[in-house]
Short mmCIF file of C-alpha atoms in Angstrom, two decimals:
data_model
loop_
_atom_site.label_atom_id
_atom_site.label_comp_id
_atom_site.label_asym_id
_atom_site.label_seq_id
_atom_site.Cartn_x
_atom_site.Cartn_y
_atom_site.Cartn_z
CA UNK A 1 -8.52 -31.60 41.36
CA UNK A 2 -9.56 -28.09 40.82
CA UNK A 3 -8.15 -25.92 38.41
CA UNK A 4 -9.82 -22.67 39.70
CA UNK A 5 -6.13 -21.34 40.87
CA UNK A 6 -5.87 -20.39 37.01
CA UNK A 7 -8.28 -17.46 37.79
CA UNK A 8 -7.31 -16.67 41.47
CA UNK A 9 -4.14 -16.27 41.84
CA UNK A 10 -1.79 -13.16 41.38
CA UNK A 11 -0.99 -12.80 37.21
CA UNK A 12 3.18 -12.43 38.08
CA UNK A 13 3.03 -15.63 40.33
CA UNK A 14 0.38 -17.37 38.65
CA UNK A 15 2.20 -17.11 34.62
CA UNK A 16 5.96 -18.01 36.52
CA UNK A 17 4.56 -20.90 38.67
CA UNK A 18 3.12 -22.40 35.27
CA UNK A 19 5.67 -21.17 32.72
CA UNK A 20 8.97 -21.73 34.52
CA UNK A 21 8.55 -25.63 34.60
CA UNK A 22 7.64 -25.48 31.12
CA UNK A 23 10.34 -22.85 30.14
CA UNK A 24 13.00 -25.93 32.00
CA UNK A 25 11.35 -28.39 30.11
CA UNK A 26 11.46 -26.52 26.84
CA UNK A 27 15.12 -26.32 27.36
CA UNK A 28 15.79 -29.52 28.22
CA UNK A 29 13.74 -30.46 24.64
CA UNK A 30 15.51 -28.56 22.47
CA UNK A 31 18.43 -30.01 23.74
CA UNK A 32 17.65 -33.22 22.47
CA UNK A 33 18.65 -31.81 18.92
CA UNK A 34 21.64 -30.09 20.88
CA UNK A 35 23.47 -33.22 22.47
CA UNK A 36 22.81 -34.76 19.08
CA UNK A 37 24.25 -32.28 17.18
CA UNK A 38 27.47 -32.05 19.75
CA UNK A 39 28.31 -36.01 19.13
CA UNK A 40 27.30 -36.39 16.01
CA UNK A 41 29.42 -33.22 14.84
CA UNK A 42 32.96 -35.40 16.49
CA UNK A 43 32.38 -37.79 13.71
CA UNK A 44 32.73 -35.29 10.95
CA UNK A 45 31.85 -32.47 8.75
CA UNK A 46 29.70 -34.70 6.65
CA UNK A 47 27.78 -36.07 9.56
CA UNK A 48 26.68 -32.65 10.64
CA UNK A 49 25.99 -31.86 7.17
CA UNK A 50 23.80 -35.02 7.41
CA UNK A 51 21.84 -33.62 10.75
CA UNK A 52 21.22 -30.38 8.73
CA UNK A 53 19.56 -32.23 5.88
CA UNK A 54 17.19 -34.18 7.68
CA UNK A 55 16.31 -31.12 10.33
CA UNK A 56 13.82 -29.79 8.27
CA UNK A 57 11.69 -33.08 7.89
CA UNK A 58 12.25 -33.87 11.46
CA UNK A 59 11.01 -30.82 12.56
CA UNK A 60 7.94 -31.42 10.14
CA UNK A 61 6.81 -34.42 11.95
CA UNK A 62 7.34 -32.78 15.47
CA UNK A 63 5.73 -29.75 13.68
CA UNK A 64 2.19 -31.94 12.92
CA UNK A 65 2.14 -33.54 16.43
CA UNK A 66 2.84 -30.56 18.83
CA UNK A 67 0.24 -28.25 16.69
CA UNK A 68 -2.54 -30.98 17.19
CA UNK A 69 -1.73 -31.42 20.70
CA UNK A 70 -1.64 -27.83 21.06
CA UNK A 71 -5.21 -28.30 19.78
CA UNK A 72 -5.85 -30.86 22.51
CA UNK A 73 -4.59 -28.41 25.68
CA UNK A 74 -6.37 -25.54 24.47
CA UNK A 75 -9.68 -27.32 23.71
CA UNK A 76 -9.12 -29.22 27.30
CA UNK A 77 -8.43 -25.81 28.93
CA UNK A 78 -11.32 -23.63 27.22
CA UNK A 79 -14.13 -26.87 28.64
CA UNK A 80 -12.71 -27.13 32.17
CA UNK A 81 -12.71 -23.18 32.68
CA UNK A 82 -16.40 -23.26 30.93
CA UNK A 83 -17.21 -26.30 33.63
CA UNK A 84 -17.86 -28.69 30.59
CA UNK A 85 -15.91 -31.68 32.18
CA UNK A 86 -17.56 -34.08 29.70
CA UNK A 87 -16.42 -32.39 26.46
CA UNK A 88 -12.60 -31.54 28.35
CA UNK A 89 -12.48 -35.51 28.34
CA UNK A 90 -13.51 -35.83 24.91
CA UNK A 91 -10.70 -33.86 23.88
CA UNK A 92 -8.28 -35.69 25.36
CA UNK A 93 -9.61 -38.91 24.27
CA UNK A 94 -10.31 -38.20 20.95
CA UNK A 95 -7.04 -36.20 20.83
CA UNK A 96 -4.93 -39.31 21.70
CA UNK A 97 -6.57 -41.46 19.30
CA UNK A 98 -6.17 -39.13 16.37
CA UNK A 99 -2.69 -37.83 17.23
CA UNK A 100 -1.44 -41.28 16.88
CA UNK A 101 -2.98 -41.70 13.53
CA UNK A 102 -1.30 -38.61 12.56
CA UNK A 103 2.16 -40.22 13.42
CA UNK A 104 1.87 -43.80 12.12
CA UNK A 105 0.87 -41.98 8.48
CA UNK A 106 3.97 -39.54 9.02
CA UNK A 107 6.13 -42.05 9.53
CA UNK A 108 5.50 -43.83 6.60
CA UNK A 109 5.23 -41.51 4.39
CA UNK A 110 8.66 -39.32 5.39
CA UNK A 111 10.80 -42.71 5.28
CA UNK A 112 9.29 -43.36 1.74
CA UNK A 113 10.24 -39.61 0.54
CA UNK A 114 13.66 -39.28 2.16
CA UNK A 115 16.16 -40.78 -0.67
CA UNK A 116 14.53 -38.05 -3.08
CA UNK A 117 14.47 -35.30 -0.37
CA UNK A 118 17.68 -35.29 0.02
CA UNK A 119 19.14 -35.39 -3.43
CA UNK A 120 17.66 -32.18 -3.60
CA UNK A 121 19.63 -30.81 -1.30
CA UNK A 122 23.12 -32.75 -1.71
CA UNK A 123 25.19 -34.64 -4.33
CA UNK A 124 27.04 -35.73 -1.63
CA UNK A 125 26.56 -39.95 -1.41
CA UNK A 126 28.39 -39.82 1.68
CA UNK A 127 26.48 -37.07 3.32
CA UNK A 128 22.86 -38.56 1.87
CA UNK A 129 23.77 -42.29 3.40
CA UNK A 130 24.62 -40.96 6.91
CA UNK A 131 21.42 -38.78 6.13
CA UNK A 132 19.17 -41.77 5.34
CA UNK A 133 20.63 -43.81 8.18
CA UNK A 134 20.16 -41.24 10.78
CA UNK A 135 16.41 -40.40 9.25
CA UNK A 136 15.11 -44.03 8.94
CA UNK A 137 15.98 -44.85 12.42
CA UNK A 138 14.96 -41.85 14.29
CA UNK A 139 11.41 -41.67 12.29
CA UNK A 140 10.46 -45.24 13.43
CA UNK A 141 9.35 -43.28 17.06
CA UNK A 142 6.66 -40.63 15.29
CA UNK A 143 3.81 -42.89 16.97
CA UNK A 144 5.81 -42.31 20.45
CA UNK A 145 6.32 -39.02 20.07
CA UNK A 146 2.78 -38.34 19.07
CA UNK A 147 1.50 -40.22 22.16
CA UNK A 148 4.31 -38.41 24.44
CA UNK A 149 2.98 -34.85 23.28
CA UNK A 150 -0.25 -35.17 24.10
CA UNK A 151 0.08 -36.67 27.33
CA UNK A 152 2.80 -33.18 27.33
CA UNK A 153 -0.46 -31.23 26.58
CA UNK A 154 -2.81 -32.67 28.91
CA UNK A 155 -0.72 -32.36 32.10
CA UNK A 156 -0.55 -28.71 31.25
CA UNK A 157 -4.01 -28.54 30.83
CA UNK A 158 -4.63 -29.05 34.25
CA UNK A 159 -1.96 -27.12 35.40
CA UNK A 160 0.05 -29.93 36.12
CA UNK A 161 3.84 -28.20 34.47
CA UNK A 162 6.30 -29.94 36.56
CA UNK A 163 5.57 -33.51 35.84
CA UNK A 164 5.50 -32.39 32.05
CA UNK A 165 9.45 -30.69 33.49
CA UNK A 166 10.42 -34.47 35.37
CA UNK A 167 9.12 -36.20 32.21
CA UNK A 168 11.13 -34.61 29.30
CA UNK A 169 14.20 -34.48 31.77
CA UNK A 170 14.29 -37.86 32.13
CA UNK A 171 14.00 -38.64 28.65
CA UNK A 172 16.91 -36.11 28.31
CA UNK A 173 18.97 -37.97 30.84
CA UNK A 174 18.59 -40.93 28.90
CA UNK A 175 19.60 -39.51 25.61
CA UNK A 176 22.87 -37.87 26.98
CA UNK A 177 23.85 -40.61 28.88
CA UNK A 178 22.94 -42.83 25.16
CA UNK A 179 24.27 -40.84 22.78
CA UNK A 180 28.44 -41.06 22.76
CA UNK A 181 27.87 -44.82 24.37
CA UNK A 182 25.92 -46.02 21.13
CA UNK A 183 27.64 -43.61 18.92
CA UNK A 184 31.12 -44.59 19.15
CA UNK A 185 30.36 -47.84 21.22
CA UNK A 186 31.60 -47.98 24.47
CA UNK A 187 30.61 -50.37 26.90
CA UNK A 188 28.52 -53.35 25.70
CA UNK A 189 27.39 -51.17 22.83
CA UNK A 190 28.61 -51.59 19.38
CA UNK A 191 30.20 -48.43 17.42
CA UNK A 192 26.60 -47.39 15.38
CA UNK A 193 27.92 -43.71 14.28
CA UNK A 194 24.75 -41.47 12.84
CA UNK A 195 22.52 -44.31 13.68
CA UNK A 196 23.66 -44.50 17.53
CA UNK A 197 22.24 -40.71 17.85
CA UNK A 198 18.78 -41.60 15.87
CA UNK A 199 18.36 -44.98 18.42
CA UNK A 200 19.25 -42.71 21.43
CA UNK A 201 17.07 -39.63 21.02
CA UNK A 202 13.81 -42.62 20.72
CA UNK A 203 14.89 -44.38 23.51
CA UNK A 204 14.94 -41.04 25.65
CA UNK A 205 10.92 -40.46 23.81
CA UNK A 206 9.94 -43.91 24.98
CA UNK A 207 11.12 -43.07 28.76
CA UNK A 208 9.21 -39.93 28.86
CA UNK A 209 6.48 -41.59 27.67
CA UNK A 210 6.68 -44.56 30.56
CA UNK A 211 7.15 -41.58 32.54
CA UNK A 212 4.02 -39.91 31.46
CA UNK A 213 1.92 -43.33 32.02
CA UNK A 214 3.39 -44.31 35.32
CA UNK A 215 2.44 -40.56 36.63
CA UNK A 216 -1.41 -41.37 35.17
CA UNK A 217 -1.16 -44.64 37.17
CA UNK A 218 0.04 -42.84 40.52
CA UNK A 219 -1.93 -40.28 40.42
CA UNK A 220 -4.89 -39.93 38.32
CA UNK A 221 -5.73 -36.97 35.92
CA UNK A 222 -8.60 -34.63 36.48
CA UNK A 223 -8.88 -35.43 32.62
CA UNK A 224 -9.69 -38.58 31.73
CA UNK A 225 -8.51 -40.92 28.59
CA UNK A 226 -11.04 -43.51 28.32
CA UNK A 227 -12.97 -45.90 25.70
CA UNK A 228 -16.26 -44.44 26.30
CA UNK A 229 -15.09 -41.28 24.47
CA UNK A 230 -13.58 -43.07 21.39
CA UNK A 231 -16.43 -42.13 19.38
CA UNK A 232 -15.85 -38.62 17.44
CA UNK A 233 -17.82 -35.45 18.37
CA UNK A 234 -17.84 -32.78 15.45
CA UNK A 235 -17.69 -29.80 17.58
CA UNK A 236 -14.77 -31.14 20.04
CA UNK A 237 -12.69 -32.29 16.99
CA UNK A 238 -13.82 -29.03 15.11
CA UNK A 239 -12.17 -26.88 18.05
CA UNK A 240 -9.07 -29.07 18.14
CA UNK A 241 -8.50 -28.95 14.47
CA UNK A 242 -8.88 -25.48 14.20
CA UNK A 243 -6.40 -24.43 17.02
CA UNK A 244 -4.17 -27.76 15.89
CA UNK A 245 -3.95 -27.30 12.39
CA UNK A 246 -3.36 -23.30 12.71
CA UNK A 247 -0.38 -24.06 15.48
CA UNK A 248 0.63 -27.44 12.97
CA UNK A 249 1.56 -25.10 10.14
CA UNK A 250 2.95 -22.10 12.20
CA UNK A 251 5.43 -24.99 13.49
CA UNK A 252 6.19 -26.28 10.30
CA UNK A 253 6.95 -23.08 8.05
CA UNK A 254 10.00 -23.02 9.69
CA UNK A 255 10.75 -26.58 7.77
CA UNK A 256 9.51 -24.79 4.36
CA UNK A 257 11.46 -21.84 5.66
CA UNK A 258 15.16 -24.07 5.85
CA UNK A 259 14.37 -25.75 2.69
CA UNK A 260 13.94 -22.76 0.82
CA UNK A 261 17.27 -21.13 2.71
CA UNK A 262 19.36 -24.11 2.02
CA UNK A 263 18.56 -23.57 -1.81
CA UNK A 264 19.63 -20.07 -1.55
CA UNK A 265 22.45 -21.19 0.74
CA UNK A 266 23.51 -24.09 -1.91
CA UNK A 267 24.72 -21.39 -4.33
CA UNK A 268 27.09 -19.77 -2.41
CA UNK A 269 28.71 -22.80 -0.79
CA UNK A 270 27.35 -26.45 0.89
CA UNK A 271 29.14 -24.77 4.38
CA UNK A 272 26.25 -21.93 4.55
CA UNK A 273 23.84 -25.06 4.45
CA UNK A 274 26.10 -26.00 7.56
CA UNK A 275 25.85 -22.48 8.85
CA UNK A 276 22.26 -22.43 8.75
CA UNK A 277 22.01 -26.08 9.99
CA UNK A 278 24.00 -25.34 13.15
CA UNK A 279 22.17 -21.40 13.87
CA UNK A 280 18.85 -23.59 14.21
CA UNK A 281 19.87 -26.14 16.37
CA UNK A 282 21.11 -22.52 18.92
CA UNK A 283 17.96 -20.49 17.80
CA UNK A 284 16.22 -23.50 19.02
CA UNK A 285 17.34 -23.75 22.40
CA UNK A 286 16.99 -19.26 22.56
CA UNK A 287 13.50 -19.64 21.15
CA UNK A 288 12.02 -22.83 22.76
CA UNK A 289 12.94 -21.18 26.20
CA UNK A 290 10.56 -18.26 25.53
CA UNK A 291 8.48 -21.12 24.33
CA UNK A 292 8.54 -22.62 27.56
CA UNK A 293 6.82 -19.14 28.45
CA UNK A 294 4.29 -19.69 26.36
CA UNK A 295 3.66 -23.46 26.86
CA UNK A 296 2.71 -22.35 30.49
CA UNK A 297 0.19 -19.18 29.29
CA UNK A 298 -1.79 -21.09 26.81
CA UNK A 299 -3.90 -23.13 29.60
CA UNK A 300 -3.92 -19.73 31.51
CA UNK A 301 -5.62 -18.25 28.63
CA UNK A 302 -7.95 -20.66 27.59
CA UNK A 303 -9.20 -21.15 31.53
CA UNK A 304 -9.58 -17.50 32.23
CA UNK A 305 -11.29 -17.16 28.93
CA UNK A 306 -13.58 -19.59 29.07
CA UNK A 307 -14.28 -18.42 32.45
CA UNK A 308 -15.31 -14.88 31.00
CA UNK A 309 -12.07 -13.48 32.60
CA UNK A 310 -11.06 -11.28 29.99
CA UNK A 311 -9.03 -8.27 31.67
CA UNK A 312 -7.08 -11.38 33.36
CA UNK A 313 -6.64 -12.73 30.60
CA UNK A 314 -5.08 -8.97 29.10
CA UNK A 315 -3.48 -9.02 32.07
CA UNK A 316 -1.50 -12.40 31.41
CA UNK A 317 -0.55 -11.52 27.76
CA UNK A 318 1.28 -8.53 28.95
CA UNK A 319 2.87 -10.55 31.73
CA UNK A 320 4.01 -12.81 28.86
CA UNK A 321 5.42 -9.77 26.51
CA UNK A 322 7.67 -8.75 29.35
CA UNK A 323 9.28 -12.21 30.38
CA UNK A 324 9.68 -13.24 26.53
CA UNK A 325 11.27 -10.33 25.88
CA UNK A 326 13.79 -10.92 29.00
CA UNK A 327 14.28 -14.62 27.85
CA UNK A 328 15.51 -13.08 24.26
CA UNK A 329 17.41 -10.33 25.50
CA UNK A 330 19.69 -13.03 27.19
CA UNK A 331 19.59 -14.59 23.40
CA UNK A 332 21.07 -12.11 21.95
CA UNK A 333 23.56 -10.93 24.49
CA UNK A 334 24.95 -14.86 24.27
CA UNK A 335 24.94 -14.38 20.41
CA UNK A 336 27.60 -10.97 20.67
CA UNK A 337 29.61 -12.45 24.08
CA UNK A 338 30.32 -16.16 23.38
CA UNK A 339 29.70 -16.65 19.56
CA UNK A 340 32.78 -18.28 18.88
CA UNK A 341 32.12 -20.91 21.46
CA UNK A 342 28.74 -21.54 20.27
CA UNK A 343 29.73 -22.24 16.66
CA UNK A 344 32.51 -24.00 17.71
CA UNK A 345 30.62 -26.64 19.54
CA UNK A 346 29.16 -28.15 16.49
CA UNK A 347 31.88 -27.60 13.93
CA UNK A 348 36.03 -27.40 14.18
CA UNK A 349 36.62 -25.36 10.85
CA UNK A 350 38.11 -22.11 11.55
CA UNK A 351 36.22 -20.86 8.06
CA UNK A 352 33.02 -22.58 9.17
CA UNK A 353 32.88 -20.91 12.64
CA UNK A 354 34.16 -17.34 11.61
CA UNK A 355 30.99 -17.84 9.05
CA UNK A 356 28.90 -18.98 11.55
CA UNK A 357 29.89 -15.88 13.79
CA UNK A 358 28.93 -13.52 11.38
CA UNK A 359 25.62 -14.90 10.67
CA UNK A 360 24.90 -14.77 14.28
CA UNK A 361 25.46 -11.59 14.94
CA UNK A 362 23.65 -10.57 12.78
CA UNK A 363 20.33 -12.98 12.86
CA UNK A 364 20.31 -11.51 16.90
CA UNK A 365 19.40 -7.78 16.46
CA UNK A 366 16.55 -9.05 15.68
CA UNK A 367 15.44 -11.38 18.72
CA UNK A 368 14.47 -9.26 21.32
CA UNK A 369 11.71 -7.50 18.59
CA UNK A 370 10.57 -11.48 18.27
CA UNK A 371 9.10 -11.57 21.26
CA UNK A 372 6.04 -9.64 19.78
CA UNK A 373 5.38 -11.81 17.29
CA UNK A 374 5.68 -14.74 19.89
CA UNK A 375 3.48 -13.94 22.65
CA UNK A 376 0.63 -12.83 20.33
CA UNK A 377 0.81 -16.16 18.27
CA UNK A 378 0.80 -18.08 21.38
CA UNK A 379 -2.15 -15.75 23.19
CA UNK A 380 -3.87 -16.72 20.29
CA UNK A 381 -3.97 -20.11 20.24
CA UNK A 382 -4.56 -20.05 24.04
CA UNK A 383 -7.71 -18.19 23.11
CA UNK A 384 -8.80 -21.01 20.63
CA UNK A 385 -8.41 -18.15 17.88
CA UNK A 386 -6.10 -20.45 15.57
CA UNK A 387 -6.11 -18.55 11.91
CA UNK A 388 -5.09 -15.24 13.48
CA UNK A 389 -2.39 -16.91 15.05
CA UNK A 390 -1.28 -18.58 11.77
CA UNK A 391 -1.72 -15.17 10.03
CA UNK A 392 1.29 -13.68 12.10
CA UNK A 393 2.72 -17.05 11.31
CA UNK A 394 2.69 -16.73 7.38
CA UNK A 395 4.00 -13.23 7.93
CA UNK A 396 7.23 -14.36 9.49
CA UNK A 397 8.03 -17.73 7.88
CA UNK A 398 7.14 -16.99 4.07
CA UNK A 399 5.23 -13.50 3.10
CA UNK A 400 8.53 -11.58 4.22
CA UNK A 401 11.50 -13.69 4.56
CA UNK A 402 11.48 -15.77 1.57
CA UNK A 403 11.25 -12.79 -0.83
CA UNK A 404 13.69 -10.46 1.60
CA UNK A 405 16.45 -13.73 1.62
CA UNK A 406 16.15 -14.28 -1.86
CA UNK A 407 16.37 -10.16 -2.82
CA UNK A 408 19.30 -9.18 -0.26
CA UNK A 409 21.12 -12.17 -1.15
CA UNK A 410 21.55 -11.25 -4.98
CA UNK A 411 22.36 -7.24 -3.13
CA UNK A 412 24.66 -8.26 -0.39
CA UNK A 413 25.66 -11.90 -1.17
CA UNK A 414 25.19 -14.70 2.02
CA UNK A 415 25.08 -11.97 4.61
CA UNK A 416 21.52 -10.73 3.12
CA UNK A 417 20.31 -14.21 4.03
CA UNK A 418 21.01 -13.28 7.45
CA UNK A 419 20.09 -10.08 7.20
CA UNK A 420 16.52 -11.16 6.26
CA UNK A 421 16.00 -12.77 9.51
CA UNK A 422 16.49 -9.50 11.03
CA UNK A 423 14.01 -7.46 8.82
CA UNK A 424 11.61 -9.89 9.03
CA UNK A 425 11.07 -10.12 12.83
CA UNK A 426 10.97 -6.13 12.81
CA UNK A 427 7.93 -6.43 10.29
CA UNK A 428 6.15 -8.93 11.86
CA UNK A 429 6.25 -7.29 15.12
CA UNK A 430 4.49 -4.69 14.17
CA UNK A 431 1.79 -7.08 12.06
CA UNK A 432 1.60 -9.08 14.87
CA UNK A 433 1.12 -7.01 17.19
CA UNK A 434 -2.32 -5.35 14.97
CA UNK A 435 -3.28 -8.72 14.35
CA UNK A 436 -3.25 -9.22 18.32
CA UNK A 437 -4.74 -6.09 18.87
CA UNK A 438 -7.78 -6.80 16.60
CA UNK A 439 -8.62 -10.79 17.40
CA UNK A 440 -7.03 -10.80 20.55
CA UNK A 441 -9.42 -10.16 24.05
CA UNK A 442 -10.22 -7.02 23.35
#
């Protein structure tokens, strides 16, 4: 299969054809956490509480294995545009092998620091025993989910989006169709509560995973994934790592990030943990659809600049500006039209969803600014250029936002925890966009 479409084709048609699979299956992946978050919320208060608590750690472990894999489809991307077929294998191979690692060690090491996580958090025994039965279960599938991300990866790599689309919306299927049958047992399927939803959401990872495999079988990638590579090659690993532990950590400061909130949160009231708990699982659906965007961009930008295409690859990045911005526009006009029915799907407290309102509002002014700070992280890592990218990173998960929710919470009580969402994605815009301007291809 030839790949050189990335550096033919029109920029408009070329960045939808590859980003609007990706931007479907970003949706559909985020809601995962959604559908969740809906059934899980009809058992109670508490349960959603629960979901909150163990979001952050979660999001850790999907953090570590989408930022290597990340690694993986820009290192895969950068060889094939250079012609270097040998060394695009390697990554893959090699990428596999140590992606897996990276989940069997996550696994075992979040389940062992759960029980003390949360008691950090919560006094709550009945919150931290629906958290602990919901974490233990849905942890067990870190070696699947590894393994299903960097198949994810490699499909892009070769331009391949809508399998990576049928894949995840499959596993989707699954988990909808799961969720209230082994939740509140219907059918042949026992009532299993929290742990129903944890069971559900790894079934749906395993059938994207068969998925992935079965599409290898039929149909045979341009990459290969093969014992001859097994064996470690500095300068393909050194590539990976650099791009995969820069996008690792830009992924996971958001779990620092809620930790941090949720201790802020915690002295004002256990509901803003709630809040907070319930704007992410929204914010994720908003932000992993201009995500989607970039998904599909990064293996533009790595081929073309590989290839030596640089004003293509300037002419991609602004491409990607434009519909990111369009995708968070919609964000925030969602966030000001139907607030109250976004809230409201995840909690029935009048108090809880007028809060949750108010927090939204304001958290969107800042949203469509965002998209700055989102296109040049993911140009970046497209480009291979991994610390810049974490440097914009930094700047919107902890430099800024930690200090600015901490200082205009003790000025303007819980609404300057929101409000410090909003600052922050002004100021990294405009750090972002410097950084960008001078590590970017230019």
């Amino acid at each position: 299969m030839e790949q050189t479409f990335m550096k033919e084709k029109k920029i408009l048609p070329l960045v939808l054809s590859m980003s609007l699979p990706m931007v479907i299956s970003m949706a559909v992946n985020s809601l995962y956490n959604i559908v969740d978050s809906y059934f899980v919320a009809k058992l109670s208060e508490d349960a959603m509480t629960a979901l909150s608590l163990v979001y952050p750690v979660q999001n850790m472990i999907n953090a570590i294995a989408i930022g290597f894999a990340i690694g993986i489809n820009s290192s895969a991307a950068y060889y094939l545009g250079a012609g270097d077929q040998e060394r695009a294998d390697k990554a893959a191979t090699q990428g596999m092998v140590l992606n897996m690692l990276h989940g069997a060690v996550l696994m075992v090491i979040c389940i062992a620091v759960m029980p003390a996580f949360l008691r950090m958090f919560s006094t709550d025994e009945t919150v931290i025993r629906m958290a602990l039965e919901y974490s233990n279960r849905a942890f067990l599938f870190a070696v699947v989910i590894a393994m299903t991300l960097v198949y994810e990866k490699v499909f892009q790599a070769v331009g391949k989006m809508k399998v990576s689309m049928f894949s995840m919306m499959c596993g989707f299927a699954a988990n909808i169709i799961l969720d209230p049958l082994m939740i509140f047992g219907i059918g042949i399927f026992p009532a299993m509560g929290i742990a129903g939803a944890a069971y559900a959401t790894g079934i749906g990872q395993v059938l994207t995973l068969v998925v992935y495999l079965i599409f290898c079988k039929i149909d045979p990638l341009p990459l290969k994934i093969t014992r001859k590579y097994l064996r470690p090659q500095r300068d393909v690993a050194a590539r990976m790592y650099s791009v995969g532990l820069s996008a690792t950590l830009s992924l996971a400061l958001p779990s620092l990030l809620i930790s941090v909130l949720n201790g802020i949160l915690a002295g004002f009231s256990e509901k803003y943990v709630l809040v907070l708990g319930v704007y992410y699982k929204l914010q994720t659906f908003i932000y992993l659809t201009a995500n989607g965007i970039i998904q599909g961009i990064r293996p533009l930008m790595g081929y073309n600049y590989g290839a030596g295409e640089k004003e293509r690859v300037k002419q991609i990045f602004r491409t990607t500006l434009m519909l990111t911005a369009g995708v968070m526009a919609v964000g925030s006009a969602l966030s000001w039209l139907i607030p109250n029915y976004l809230i409201g799907l995840f909690t029935a407290n009048p108090q809880t969803i007028q809060s949750g309102v108010t927090a939204l509002h304001i958290i969107s002014l800042g949203f469509v600014v965002s998209a700055v700070s989102v296109s040049c992280c993911g140009a970046l890592e497209g480009l291979g250029k991994g610390k810049p990218s974490l440097y914009i990173s930094l700047f919107r998960y902890v430099i800024v936002i930690m200090p600015a929710a901490f200082l205009f919470s003790r000025l303007m009580g819980v609404n300057g925890v929101w409000a410090a969402f909003c600052f922050t994605e002004f100021v990294t815009a405009g750090a972002g966009y410097l950084i960008y301007r001078k590590y970017g291809a230019y």
